Short mmCIF file of C-alpha atoms in Angstrom, two decimals:
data_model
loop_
_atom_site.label_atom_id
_atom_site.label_comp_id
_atom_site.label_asym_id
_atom_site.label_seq_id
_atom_site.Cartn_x
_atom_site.Cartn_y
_atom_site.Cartn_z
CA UNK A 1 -20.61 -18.75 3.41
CA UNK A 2 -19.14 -16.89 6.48
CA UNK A 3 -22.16 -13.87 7.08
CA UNK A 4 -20.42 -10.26 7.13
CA UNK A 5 -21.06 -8.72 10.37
CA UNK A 6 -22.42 -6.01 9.81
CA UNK A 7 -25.55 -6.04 7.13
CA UNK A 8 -24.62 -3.41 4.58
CA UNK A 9 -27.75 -4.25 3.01
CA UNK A 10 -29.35 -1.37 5.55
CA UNK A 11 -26.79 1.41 4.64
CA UNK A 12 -27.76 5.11 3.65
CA UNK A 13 -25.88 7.71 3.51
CA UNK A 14 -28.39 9.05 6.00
CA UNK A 15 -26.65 6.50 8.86
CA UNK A 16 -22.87 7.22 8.41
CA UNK A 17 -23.09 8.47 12.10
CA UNK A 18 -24.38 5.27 13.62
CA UNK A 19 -22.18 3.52 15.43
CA UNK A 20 -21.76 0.68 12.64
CA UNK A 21 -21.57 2.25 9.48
CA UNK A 22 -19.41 5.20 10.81
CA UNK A 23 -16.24 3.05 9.51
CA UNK A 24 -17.44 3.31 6.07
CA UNK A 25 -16.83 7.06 6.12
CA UNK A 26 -12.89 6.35 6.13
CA UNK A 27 -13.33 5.15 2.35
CA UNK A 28 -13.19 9.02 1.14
CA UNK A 29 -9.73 8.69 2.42
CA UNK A 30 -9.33 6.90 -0.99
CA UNK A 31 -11.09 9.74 -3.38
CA UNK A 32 -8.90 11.91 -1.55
CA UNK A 33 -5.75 9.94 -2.47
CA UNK A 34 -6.74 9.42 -6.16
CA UNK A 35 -7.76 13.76 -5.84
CA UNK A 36 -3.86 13.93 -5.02
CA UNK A 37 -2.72 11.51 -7.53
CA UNK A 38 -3.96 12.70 -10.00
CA UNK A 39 -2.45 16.35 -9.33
CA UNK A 40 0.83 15.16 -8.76
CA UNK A 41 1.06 12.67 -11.70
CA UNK A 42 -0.53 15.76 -14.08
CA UNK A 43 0.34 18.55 -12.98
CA UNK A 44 3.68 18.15 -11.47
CA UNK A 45 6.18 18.16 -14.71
CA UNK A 46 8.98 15.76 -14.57
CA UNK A 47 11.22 18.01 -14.88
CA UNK A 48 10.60 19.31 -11.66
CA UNK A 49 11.07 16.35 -9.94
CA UNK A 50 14.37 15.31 -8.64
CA UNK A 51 15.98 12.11 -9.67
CA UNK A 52 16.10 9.06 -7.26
CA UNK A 53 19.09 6.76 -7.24
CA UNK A 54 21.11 5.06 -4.80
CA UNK A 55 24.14 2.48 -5.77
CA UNK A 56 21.90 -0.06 -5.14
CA UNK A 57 19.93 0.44 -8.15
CA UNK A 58 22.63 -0.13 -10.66
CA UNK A 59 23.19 -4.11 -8.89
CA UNK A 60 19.52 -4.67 -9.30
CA UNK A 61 18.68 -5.66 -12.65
CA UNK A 62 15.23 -5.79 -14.36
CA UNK A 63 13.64 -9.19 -14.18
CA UNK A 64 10.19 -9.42 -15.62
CA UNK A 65 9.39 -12.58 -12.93
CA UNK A 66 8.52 -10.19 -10.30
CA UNK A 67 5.88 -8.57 -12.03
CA UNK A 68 3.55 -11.74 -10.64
CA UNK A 69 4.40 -10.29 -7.05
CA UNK A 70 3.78 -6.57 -8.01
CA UNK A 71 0.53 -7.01 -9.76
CA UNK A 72 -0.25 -9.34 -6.71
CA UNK A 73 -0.24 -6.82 -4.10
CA UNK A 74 -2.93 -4.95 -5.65
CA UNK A 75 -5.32 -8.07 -5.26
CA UNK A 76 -3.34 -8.64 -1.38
CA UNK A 77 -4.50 -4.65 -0.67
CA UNK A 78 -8.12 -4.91 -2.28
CA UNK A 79 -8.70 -8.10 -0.32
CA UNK A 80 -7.48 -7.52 2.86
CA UNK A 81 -9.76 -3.83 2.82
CA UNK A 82 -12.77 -6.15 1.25
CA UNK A 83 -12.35 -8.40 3.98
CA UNK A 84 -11.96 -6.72 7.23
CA UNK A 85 -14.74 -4.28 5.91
CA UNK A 86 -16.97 -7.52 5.70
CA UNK A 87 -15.83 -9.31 8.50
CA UNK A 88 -13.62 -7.51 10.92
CA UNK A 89 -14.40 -3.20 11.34
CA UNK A 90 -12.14 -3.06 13.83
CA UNK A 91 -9.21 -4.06 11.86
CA UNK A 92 -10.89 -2.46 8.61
CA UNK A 93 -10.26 0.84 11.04
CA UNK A 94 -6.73 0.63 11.69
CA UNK A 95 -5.91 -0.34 8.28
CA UNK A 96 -7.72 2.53 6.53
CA UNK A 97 -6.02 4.67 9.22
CA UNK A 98 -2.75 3.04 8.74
CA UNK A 99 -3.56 3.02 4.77
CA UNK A 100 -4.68 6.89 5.39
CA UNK A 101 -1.57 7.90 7.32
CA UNK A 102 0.64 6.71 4.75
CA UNK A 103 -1.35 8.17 2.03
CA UNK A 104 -0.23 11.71 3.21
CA UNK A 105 3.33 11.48 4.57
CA UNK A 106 3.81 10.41 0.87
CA UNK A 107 1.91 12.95 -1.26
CA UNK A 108 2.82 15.72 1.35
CA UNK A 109 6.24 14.26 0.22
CA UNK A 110 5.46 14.00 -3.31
CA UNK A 111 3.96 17.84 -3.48
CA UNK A 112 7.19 19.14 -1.35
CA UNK A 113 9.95 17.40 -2.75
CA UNK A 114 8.56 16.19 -6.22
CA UNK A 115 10.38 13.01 -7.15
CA UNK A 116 11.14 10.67 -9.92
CA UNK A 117 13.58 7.49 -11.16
CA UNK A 118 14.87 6.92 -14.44
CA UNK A 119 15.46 3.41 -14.47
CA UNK A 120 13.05 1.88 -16.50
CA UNK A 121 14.59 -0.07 -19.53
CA UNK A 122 14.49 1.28 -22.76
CA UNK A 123 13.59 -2.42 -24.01
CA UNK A 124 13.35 -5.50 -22.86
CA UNK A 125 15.24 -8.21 -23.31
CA UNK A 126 12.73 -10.84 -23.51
CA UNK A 127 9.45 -10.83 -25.12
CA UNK A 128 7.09 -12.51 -22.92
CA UNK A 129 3.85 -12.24 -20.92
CA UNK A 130 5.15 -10.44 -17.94
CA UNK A 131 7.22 -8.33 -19.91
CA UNK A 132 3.54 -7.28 -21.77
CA UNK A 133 2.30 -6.51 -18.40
CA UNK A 134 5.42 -4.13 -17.36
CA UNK A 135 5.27 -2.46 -20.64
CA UNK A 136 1.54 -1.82 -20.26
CA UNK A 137 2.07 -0.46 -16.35
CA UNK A 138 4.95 1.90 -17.51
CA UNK A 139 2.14 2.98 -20.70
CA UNK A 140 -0.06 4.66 -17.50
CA UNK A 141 1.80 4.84 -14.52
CA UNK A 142 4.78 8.15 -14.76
CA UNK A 143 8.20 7.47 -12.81
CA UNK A 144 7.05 10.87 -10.97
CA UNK A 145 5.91 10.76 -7.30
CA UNK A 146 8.32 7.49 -6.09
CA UNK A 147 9.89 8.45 -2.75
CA UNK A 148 8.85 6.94 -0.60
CA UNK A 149 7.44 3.71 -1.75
CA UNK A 150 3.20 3.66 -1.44
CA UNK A 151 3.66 0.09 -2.78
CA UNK A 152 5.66 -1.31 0.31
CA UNK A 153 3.63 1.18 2.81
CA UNK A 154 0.70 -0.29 1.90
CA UNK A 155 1.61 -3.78 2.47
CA UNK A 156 3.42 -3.17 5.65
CA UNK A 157 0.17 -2.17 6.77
CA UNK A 158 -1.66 -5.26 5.79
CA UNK A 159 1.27 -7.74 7.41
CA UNK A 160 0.68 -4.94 10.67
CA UNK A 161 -2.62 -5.40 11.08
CA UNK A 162 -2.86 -8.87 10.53
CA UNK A 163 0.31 -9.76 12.93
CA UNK A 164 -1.78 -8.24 15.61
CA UNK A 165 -4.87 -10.57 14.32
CA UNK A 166 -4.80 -13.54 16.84
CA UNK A 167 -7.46 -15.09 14.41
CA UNK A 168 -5.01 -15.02 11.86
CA UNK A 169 -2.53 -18.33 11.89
CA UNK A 170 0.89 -18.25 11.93
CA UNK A 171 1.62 -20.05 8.87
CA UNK A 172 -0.57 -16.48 7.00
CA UNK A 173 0.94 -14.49 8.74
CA UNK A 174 5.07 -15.87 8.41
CA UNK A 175 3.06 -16.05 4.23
CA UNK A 176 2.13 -12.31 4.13
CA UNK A 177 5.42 -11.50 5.79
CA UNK A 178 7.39 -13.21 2.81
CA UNK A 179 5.19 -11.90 0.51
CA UNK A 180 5.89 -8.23 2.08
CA UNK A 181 9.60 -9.10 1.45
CA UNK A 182 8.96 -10.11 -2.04
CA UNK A 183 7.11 -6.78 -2.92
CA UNK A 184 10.00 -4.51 -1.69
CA UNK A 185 12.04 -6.24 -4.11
CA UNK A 186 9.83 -6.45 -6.51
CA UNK A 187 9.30 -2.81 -7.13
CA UNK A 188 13.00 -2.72 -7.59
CA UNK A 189 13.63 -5.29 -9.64
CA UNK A 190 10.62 -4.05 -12.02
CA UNK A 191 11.84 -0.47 -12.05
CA UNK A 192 9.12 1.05 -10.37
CA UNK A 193 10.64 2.40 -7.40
CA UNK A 194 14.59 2.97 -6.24
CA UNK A 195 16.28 1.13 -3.25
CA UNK A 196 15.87 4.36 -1.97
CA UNK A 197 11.93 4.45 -2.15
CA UNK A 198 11.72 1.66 -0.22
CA UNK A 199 13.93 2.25 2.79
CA UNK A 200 12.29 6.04 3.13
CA UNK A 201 8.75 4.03 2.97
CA UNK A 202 10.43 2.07 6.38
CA UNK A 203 9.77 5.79 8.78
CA UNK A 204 7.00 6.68 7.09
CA UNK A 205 5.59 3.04 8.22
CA UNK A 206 6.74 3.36 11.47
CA UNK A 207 4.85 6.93 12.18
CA UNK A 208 2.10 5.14 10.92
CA UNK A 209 2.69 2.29 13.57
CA UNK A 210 3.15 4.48 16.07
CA UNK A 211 -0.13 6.68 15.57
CA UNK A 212 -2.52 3.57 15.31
CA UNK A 213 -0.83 1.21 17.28
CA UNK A 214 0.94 2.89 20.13
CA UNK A 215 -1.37 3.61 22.47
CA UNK A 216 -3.45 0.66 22.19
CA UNK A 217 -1.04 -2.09 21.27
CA UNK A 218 2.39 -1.06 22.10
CA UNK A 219 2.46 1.23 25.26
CA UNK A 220 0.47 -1.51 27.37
CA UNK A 221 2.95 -4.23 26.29
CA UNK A 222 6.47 -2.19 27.27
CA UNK A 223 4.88 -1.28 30.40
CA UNK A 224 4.20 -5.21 30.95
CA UNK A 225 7.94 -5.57 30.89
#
């Protein structure tokens, strides 16, 4: 079994300055995010939000089959931040800061311009497994708080961090980049999120890019050319 390298096994809260624990501190990025979340499912009535809908949305119909690819990514996020925090902090870094970044473009987004869709089915069609598992995500999850997508941010930041990976082989890479693809429909095609969510989660990716990225990965290679 591959040895994580760093030994959490010495971790106190006492040591979050050291130089190898201090990455661990970027976690309370995530109790911050659920803080928000929580205020702007709750206390943010729906009918304050405004409504999300582009023509798109009416030439997407709901299909139950990519349900397997939106309860996917949330296994895709939890291992990718399991395993660079394990074996890679550097990368663990830039995706929590990528992860971070995203995290409050979208609820400064969410408080500002409160948003919502209303295209979730009244019924479905077909009465199957995946069509249990939609019906239980709408049960918790409110249309409110949608634009743009967290669901595609996030993975955009997992294919961005591992593109840059030159440990990671082309054939996972070209695989998380289809699976990326599959996710931005999928929150579409399962009524989570509009066509619109999704292509205003493409900027708020590429500020991301820019601020963790930029310096370090991008500037030295257009000055190469």
């Amino acid at each position: 079994m591959k040895k994580p390298v760093v030994d959490y096994r010495e971790f106190r809260f006492s040591r979050l300055n050291e130089p190898r624990f201090s990455h661990v501190k970027l976690l309370a990025g995530w109790l911050v995010y659920f803080a928000l979340y929580f205020i702007t499912e709750n206390l943010i009535p729906a009918e304050r939000c405004h409504p999300v809908h582009c023509f798109l949305d009416d030439l997407i119909p709901f299909n139950e089959f990519f349900a397997i690819f939106y309860v996917a990514w949330f296994f895709v996020i939890f291992g990718a931040l399991l395993y660079t925090f394990l074996y890679n902090v550097e990368n663990f870094r830039k995706l929590q800061t990528f992860l971070i970044l995203t995290q409050v473009v979208a609820m400064t987004c969410y408080v500002l311009w409160p948003s919502r869709q209303d295209l979730r089915p009244d019924s479905f069609v077909r009465d199957n497994l995946l069509t249990h598992v939609m019906a239980f995500i709408y049960s918790f999850d409110t249309s409110t708080g949608v634009c743009p997508s967290l669901h595609v941010g996030y993975i955009i930041a997992v294919l961005s961090v591992a593109w840059k990976d030159e440990d990671c082989p082309l054939w996972g890479k070209l695989a998380l980049l289809l699976f990326t693809v599959l996710v931005a429909l999928a929150v579409c095609f399962v009524k989570q999120h509009s066509a619109v969510d999704v292509l205003c989660a493409l900027p708020m990716c590429l500020l991301a890019e820019i601020l963790v990225f930029g310096r370090s990965y991008w500037l030295p290679r257009l000055r190469a050319r």
